[in-house]
Short mmCIF file of C-alpha atoms in Angstrom, two decimals:
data_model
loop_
_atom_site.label_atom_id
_atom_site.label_comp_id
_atom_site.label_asym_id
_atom_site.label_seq_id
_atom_site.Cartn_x
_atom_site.Cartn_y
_atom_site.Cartn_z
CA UNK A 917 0.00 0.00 0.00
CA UNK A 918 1.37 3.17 -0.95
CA UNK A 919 2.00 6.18 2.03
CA UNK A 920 -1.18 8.82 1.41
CA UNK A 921 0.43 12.10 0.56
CA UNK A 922 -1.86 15.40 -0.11
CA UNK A 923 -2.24 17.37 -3.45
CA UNK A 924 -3.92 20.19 -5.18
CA UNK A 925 -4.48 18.40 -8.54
CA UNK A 926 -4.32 20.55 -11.70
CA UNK A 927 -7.43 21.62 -13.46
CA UNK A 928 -6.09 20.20 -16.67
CA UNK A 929 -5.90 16.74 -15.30
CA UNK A 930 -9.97 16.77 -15.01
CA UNK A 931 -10.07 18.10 -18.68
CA UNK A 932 -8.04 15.58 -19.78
CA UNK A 933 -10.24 13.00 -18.22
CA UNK A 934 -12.76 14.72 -19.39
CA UNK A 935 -11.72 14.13 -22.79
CA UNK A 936 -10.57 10.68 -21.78
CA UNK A 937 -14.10 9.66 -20.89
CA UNK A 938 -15.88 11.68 -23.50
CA UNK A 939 -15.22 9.16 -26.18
CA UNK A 940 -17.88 6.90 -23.81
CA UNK A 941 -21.00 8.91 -24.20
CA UNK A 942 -22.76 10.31 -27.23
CA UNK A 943 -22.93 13.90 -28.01
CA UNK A 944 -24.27 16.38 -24.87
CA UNK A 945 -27.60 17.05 -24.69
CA UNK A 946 -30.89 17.26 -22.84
CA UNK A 947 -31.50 14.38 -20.66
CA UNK A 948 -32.26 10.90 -22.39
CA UNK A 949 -34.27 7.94 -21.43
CA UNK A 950 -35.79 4.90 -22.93
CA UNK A 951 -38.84 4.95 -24.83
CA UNK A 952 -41.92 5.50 -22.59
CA UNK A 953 -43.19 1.92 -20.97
CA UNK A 954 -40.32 0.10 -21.96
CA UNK A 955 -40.51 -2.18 -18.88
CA UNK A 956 -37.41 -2.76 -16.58
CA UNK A 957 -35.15 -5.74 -17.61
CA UNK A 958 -35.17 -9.00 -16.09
CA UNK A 959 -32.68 -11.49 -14.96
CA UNK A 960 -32.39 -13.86 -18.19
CA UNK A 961 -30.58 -16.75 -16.09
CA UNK A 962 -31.92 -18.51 -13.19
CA UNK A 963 -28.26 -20.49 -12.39
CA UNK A 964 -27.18 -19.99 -8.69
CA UNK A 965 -23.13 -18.88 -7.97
CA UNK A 966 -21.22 -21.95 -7.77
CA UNK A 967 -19.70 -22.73 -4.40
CA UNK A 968 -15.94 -21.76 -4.31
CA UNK A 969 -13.25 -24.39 -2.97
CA UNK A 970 -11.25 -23.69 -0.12
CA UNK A 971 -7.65 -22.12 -1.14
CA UNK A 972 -4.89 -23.89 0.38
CA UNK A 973 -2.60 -22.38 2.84
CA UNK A 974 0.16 -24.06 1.76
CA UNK A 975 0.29 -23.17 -1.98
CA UNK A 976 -0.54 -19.13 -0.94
CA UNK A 977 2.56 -19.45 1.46
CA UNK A 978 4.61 -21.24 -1.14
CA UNK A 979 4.08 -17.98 -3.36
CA UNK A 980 5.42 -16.12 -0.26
CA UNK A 981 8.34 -17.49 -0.36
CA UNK A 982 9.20 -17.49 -3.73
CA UNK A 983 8.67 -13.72 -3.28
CA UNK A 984 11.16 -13.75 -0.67
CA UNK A 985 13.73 -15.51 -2.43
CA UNK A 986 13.39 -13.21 -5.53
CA UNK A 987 14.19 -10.90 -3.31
CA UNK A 988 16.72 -11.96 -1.45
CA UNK A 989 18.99 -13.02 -4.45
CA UNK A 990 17.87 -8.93 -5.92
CA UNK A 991 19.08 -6.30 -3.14
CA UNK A 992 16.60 -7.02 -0.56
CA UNK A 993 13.34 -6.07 -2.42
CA UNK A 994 10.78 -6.37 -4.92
CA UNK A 995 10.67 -2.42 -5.95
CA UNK A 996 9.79 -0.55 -9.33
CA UNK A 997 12.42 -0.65 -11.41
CA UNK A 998 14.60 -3.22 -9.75
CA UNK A 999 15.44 -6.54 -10.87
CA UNK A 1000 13.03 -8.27 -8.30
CA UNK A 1001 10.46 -6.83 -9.12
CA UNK A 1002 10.64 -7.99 -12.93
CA UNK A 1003 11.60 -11.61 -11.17
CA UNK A 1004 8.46 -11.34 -9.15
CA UNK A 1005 6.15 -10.58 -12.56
CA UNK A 1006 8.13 -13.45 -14.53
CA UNK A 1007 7.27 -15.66 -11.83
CA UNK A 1008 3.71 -15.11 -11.64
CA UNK A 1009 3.29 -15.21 -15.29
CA UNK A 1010 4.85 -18.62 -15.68
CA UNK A 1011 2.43 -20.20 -13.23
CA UNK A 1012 -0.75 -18.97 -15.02
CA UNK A 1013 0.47 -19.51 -19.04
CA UNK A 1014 1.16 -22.95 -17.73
CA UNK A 1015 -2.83 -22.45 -16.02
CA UNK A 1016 -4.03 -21.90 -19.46
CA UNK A 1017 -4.59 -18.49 -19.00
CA UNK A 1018 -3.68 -15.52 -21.87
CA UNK A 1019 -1.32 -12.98 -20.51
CA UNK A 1020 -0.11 -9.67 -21.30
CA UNK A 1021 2.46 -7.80 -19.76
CA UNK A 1022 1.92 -3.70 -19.84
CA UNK A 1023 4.50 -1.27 -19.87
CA UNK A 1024 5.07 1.82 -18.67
CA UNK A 1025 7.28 4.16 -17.52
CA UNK A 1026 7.57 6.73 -14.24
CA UNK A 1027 10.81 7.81 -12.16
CA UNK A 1028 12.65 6.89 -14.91
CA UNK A 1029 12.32 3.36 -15.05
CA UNK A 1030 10.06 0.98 -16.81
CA UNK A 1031 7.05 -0.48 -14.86
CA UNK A 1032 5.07 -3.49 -15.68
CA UNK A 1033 1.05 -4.49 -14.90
CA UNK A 1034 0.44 -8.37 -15.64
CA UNK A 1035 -3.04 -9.18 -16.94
CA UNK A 1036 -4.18 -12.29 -17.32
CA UNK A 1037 -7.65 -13.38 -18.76
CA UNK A 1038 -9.62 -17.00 -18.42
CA UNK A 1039 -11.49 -17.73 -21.34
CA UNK A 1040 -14.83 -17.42 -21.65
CA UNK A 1041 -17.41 -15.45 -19.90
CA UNK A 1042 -19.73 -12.24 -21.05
CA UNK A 1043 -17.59 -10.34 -22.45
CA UNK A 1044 -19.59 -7.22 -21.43
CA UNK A 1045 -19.54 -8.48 -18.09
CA UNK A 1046 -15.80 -8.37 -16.98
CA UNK A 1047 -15.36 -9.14 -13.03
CA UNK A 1048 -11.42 -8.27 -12.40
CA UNK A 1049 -9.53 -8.89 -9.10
CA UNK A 1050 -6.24 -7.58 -8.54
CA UNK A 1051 -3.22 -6.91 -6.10
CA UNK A 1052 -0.31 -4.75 -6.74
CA UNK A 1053 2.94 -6.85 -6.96
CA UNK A 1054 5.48 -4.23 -6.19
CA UNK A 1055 7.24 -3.43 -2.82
CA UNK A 1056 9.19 -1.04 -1.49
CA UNK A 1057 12.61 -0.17 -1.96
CA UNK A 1058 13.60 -1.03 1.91
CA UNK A 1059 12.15 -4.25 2.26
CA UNK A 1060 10.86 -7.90 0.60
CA UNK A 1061 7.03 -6.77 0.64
CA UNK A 1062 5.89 -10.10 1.39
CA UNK A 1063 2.94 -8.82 3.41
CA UNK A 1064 2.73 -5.43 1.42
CA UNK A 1065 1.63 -6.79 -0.90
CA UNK A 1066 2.99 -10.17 -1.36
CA UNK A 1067 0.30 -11.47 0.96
CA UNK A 1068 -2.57 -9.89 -1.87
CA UNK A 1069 -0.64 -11.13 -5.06
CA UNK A 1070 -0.40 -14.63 -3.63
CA UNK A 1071 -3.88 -14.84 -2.83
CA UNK A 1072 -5.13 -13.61 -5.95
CA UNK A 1073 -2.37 -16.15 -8.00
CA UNK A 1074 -3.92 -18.85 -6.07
CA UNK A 1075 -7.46 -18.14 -6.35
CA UNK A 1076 -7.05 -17.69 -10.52
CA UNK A 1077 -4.73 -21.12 -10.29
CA UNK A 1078 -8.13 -22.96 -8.48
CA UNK A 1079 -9.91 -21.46 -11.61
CA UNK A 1080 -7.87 -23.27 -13.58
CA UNK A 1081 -8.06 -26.17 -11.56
CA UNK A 1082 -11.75 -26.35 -11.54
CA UNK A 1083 -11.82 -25.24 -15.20
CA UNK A 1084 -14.51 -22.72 -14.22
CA UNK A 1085 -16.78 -21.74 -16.89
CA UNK A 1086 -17.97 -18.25 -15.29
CA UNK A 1087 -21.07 -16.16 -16.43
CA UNK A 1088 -19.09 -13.08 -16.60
CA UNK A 1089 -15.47 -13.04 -17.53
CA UNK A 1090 -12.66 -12.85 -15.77
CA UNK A 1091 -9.66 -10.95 -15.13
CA UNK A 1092 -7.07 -11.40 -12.47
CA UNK A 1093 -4.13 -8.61 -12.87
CA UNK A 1094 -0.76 -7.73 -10.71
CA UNK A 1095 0.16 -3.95 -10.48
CA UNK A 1096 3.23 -1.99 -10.95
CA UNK A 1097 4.44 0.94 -9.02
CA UNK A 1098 1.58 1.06 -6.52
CA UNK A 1099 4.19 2.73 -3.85
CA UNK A 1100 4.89 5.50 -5.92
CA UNK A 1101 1.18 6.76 -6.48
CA UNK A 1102 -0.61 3.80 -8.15
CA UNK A 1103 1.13 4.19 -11.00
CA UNK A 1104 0.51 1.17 -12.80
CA UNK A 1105 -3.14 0.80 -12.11
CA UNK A 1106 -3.99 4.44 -13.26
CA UNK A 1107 -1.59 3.66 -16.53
CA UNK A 1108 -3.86 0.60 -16.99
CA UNK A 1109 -7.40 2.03 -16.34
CA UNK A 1110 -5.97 5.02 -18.69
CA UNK A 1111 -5.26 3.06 -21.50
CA UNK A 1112 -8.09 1.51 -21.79
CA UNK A 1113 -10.74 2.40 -24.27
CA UNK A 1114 -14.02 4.14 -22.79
CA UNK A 1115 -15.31 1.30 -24.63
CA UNK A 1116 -13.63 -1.63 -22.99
CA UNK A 1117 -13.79 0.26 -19.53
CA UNK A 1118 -17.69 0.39 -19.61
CA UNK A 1119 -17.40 -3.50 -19.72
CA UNK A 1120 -15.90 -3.63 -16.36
CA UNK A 1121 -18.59 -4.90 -13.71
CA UNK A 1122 -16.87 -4.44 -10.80
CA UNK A 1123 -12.87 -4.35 -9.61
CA UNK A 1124 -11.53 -6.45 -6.33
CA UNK A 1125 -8.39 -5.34 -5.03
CA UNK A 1126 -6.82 -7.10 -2.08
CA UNK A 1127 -3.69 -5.51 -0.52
CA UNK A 1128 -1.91 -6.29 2.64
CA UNK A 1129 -4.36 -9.37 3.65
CA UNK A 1130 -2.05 -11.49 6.08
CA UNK A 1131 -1.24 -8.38 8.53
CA UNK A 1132 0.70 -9.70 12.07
CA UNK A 1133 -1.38 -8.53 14.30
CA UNK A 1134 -4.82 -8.43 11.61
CA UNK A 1135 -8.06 -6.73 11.88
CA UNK A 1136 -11.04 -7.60 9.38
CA UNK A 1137 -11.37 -4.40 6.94
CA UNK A 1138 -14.03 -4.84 4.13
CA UNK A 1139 -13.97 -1.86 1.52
CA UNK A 1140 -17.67 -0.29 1.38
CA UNK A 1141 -17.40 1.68 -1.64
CA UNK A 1142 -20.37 -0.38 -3.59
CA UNK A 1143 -23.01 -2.10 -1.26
CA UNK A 1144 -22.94 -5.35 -3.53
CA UNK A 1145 -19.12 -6.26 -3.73
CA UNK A 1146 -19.26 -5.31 -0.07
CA UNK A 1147 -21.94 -7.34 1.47
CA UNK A 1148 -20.75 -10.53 -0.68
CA UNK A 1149 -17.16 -10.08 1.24
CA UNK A 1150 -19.06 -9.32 4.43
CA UNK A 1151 -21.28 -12.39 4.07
CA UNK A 1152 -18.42 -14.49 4.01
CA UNK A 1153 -16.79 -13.58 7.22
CA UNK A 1154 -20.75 -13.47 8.95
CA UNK A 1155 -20.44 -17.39 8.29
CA UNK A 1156 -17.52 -17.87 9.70
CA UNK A 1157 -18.17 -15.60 12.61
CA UNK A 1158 -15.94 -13.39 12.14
CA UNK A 1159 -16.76 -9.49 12.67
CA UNK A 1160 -16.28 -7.03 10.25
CA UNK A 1161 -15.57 -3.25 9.83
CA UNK A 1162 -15.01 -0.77 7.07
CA UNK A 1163 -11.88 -0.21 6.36
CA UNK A 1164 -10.58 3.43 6.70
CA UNK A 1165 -6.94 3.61 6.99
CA UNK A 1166 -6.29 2.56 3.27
CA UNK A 1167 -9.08 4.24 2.08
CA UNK A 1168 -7.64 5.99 -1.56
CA UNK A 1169 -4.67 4.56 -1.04
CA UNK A 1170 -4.50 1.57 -2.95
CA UNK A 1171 -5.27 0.50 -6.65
CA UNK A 1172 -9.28 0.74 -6.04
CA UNK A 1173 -8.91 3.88 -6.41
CA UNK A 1174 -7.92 4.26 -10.08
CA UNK A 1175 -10.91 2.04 -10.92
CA UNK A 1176 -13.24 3.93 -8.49
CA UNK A 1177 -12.03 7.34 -10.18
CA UNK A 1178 -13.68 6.54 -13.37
CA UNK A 1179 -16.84 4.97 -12.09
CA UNK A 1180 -16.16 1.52 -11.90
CA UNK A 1181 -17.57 -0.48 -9.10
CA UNK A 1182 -14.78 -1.75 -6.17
CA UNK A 1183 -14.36 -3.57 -3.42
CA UNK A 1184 -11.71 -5.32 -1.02
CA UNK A 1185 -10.77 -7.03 1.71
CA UNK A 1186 -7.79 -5.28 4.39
CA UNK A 1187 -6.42 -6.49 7.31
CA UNK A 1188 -4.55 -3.37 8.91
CA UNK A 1189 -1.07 -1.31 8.11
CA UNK A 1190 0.42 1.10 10.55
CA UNK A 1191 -2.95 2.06 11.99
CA UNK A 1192 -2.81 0.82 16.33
CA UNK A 1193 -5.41 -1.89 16.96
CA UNK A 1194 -7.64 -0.91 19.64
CA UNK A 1195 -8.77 -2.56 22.98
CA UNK A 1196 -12.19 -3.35 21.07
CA UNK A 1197 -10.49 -4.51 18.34
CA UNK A 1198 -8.27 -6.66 20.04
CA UNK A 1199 -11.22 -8.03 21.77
CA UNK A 1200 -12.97 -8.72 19.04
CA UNK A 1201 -10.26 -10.28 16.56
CA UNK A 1202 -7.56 -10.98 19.20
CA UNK A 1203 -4.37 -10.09 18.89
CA UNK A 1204 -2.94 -7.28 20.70
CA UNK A 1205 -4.09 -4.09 21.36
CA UNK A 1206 -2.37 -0.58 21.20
CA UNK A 1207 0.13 -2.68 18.96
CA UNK A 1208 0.02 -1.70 14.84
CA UNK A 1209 -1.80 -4.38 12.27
CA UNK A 1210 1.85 -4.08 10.59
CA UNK A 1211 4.80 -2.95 12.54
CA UNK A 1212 7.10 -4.03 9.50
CA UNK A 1213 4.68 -1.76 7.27
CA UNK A 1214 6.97 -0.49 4.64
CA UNK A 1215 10.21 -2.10 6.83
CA UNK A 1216 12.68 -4.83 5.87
CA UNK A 1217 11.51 -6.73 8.23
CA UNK A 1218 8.29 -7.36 6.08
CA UNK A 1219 9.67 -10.86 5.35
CA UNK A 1220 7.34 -14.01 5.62
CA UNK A 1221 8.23 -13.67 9.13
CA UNK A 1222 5.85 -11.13 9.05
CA UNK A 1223 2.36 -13.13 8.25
CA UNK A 1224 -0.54 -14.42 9.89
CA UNK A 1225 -1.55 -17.81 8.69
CA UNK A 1226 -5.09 -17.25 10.37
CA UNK A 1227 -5.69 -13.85 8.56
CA UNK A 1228 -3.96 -15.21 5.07
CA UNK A 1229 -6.17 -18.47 5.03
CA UNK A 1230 -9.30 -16.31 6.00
CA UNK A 1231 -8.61 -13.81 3.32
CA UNK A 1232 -7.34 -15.90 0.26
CA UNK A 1233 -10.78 -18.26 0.92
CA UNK A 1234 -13.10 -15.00 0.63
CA UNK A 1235 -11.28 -13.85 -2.55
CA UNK A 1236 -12.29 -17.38 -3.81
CA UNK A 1237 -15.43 -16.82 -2.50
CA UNK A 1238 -15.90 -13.36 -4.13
CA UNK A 1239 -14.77 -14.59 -7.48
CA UNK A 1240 -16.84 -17.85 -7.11
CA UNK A 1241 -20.13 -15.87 -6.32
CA UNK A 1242 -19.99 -12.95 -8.25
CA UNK A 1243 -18.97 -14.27 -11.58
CA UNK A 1244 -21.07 -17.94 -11.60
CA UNK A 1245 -24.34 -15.68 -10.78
CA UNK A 1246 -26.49 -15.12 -13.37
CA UNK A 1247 -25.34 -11.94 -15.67
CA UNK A 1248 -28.30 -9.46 -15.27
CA UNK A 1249 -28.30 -6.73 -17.61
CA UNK A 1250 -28.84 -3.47 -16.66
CA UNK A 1251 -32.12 -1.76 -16.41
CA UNK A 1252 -33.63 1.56 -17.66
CA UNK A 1253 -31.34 4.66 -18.00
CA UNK A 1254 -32.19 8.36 -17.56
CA UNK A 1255 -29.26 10.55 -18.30
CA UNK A 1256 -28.40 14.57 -18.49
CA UNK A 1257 -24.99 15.11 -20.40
CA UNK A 1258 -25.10 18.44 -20.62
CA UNK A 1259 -22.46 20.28 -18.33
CA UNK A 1260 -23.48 22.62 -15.37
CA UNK A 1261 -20.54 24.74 -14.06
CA UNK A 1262 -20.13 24.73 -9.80
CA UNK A 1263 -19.35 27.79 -8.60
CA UNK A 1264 -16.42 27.85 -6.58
CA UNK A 1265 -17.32 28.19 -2.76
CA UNK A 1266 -21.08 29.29 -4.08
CA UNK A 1267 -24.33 28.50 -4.62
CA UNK A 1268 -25.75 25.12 -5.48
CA UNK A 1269 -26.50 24.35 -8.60
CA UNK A 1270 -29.17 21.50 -10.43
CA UNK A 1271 -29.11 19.52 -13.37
CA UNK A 1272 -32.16 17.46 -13.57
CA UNK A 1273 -33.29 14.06 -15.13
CA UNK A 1274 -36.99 13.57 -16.26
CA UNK A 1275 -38.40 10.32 -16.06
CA UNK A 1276 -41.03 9.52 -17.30
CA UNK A 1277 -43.69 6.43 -18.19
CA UNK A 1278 -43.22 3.91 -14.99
CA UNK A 1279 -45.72 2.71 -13.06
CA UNK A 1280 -45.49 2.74 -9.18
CA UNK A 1281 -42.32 4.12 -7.18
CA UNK A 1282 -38.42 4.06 -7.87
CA UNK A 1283 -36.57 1.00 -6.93
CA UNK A 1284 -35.11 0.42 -3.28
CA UNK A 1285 -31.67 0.46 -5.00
CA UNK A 1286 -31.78 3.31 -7.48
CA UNK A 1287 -28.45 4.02 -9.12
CA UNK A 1288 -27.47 7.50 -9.35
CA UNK A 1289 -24.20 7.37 -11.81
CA UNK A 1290 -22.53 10.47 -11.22
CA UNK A 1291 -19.68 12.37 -13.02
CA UNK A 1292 -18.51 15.35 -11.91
CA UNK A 1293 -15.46 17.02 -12.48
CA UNK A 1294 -13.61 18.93 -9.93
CA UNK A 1295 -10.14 19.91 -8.75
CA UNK A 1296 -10.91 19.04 -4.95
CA UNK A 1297 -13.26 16.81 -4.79
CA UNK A 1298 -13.58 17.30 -1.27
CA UNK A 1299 -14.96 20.19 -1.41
CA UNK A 1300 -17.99 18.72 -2.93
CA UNK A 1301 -20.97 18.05 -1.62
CA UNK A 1302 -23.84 15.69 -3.52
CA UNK A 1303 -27.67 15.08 -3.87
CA UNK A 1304 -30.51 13.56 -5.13
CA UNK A 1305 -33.48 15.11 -5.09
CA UNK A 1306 -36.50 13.27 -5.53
CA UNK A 1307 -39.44 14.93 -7.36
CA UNK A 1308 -41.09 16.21 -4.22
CA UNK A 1309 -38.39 17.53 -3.02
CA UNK A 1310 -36.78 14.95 -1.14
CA UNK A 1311 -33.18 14.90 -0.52
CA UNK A 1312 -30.68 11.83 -0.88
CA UNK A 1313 -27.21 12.72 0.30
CA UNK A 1314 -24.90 11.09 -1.45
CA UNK A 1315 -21.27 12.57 -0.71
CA UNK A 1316 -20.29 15.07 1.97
CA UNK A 1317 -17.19 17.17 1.98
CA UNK A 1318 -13.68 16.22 3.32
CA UNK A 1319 -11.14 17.96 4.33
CA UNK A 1320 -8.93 15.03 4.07
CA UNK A 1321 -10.59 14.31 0.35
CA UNK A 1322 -7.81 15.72 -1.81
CA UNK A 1323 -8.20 13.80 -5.23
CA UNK A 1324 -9.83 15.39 -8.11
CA UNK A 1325 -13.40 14.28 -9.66
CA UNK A 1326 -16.14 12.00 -8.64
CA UNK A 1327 -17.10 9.74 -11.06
CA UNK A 1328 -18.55 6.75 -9.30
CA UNK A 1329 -22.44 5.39 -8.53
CA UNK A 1330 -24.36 5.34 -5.62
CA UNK A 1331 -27.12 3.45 -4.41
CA UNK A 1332 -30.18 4.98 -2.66
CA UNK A 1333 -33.29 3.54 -1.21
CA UNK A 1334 -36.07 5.42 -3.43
CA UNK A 1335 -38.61 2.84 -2.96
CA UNK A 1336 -40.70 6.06 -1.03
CA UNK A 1337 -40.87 7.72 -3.88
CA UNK A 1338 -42.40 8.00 -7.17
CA UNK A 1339 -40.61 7.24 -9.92
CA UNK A 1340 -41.94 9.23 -12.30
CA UNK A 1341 -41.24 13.56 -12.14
CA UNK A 1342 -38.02 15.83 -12.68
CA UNK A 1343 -34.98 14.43 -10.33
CA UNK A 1344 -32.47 16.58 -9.51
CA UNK A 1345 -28.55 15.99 -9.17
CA UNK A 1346 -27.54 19.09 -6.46
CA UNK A 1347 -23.78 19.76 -6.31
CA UNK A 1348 -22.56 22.57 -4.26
CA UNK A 1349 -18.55 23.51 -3.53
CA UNK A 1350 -18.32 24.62 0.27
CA UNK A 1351 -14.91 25.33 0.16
CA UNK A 1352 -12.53 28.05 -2.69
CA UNK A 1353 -9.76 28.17 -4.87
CA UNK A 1354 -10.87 24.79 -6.61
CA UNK A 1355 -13.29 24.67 -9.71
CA UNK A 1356 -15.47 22.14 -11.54
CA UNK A 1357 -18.58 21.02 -13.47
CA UNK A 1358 -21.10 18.63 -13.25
CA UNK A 1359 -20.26 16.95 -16.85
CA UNK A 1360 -22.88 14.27 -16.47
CA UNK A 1361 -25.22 12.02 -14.07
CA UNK A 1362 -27.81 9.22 -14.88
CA UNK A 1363 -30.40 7.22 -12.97
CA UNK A 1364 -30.88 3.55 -13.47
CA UNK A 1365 -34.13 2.06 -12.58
#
């Protein structure tokens, strides 16, 4: 996981996004909708997720210590641009070509040296339905990485190895892939989510990314950022009895977050960095309190001295699980969309301002999980505060401000609990900037019912 750090991004890296992302919608206009009546789509599968097998310890921990010994015979570490770290990517490739999967290796390049991301695909599957899972691979320069983020490649390697082995035939498809650069600012995962087409983004159904999952002295951190990738992790540890919380501390930090950034569904499992575990926590998980999850977080003695079989076996089962449930499902296509792509500019530290969606044609109230897709450009985007407001009036908060929020844009979609409300009438998106010197527009929202 890479150290947070604090920025004032440049306005021209949201117009270049902008532009990025513009080759994904048609031309702006008024808002849009299906024809009038058009009923809301319907599950065309009635399959149940298959059950996922149980990961074995012993193969994730043999992983580990490969990692180690590519890094012991290469100066200690696993790093960007150091010989380990092209060891490490070498390494995982050769176990899933010989898995039958079809792998690419990405470059790029950033402080000067060449970076690599590692994708690997399993055949079959939607292909507008992609469900990808990935770790970043990389350490950093002072130690072996083997639980940041060996601990999240290996389980991830392992989990696409038991596809192979169970020569899974998935409903959506699937894409496993191993990050470059992650320390230095998620390089690697922004390069990939970058490079790829509006197109072939759009395709993307949701993104799992486990880092640092095997932590000493572990918590139980699920990622809440969509409500369905989340409860499917959280269900997992329920049967096992094992408590949950959200996890905070890597929150941004990790390679979710260049997914996330252009509206693509995440989720993830954590189990603790330099963050002290509390009394309650210690209670609750065991361990030791007032103790970090990681006291060899970004230290050389992050060896696979520095794992905890409990927490690794836990985690690498729910990635299986995750995987298992969320790609052997039934693929159900998305429902009715009402969308306004015409841009409204947000006055900085001002007024709130409205760009509204008209639906029109339903019968009874909005759904008790109405997506509102939002895409707003902004320099700060935590100065931004969002809402839905329903046509009587009603307001949804979806985002608060942030001090602490320092990336640019919000492009991601929320779920709200309209069922109150009538679904037909003008909805409003309301976007207001409570703090200055940072700009931005609303450049485009829908509603799916």
């Amino acid at each position: 996981m890479k150290l947070s750090f604090s920025r004032r991004t440049a306005a021209a890296a949201g117009i270049a996004l902008a532009g990025l992302l513009a080759t994904a919608i048609p031309a702006a206009g008024a808002a849009t909708a299906a024809p009038a009546g058009t009923p809301a789509k319907t599950a065309t599968s009635t399959a149940q997720a298959l059950a996922a097998p149980d990961i074995p310890l012993a193969n994730v921990k043999a992983h580990l210590t490969q990692f180690q010994s590519i890094a012991t015979a290469n100066g200690g570490n696993r790093a960007h641009g150091r010989p380990g770290y092209r060891a490490s990517i070498d390494y995982v490739k050769a176990k899933l070509d010989a898995a039958g999967f079809t792998t690419t290796v990405q470059q790029f390049t950033t402080s000067g040296a060449v970076g690599y991301n590692l994708i690997a695909d399993w055949p079959g599957g939607d292909p507008n339905q992609v469900l990808m899972a990935g770790a970043h691979l990389d350490s950093v320069a002072s130690g072996a990485g083997i639980n940041d983020n060996g601990s999240g490649s290996a389980g991830v390697l392992e989990t696409a190895l038991a596809v192979s082995r169970a020569q899974l035939q998935p409903a959506k498809h699937l894409r496993f892939a191993w990050w470059g650069a992650e320390e230095l600012g998620l390089i690697g995962s922004r390069h990939y989510v970058t490079q790829l087409p509006a197109a072939e983004r759009s395709k993307i159904s949701g993104y799992l990314n486990f880092d640092m999952i095997g932590s000493p002295n572990p918590g139980y951190f699920v990622y809440d950022d969509d409500p369905q990738l989340e409860s499917v992790l959280k269900n997992y540890f329920t049967g096992l009895g094992v408590p949950t919380e959200i996890e905070t501390e890597g929150d941004g930090r990790s390679d979710h977050a260049s997914f996330k950034n252009v509206g693509i569904k995440v989720g993830g499992l954590f189990t603790g960095a330099g963050r002290v575990k509390t009394a309650a926590q210690a209670q609750k998980w065991g361990g030791t309190s007032g103790q970090a999850f990681d006291r060899c977080y970004h230290s050389s003695c992050d060896t696979t001295a520095n794992i905890n079989d409990t927490a690794l076996d836990r985690n690498s089962d729910a990635i299986a699980h995750s995987i298992w449930t969320l790609a052997t499902g039934p693929v159900v296509p998305p429902g009715d969309v009402y969308e306004n792509l015409a841009d409204v500019a947000i006055p900085d530290n001002g007024a709130a301002v409205t760009s509204t969606v008209t639906v029109a044609g339903r019968t009874g109230n909005a759904p008790a999980a109405l997506a509102v897709g939002v895409d707003v450009k902004h320099t700060w985007r935590g100065d931004v505060v969002i809402d839905l407001l329903a046509p009587d009036g009603t307001a949804y908060r979806l985002k608060n401000s942030s001090t602490n929020d320092s990336a640019d844009n919000v492009i991601t979609t929320f779920t709200v609990n309209a069922s109150a409300e009538a679904a037909n009438g003008a909805w409003k998106l309301r976007v207001q900037d409570v703090a200055a010197q940072d700009t931005g527009y609303i450049d485009s929202w829908k509603l799916t019912f």
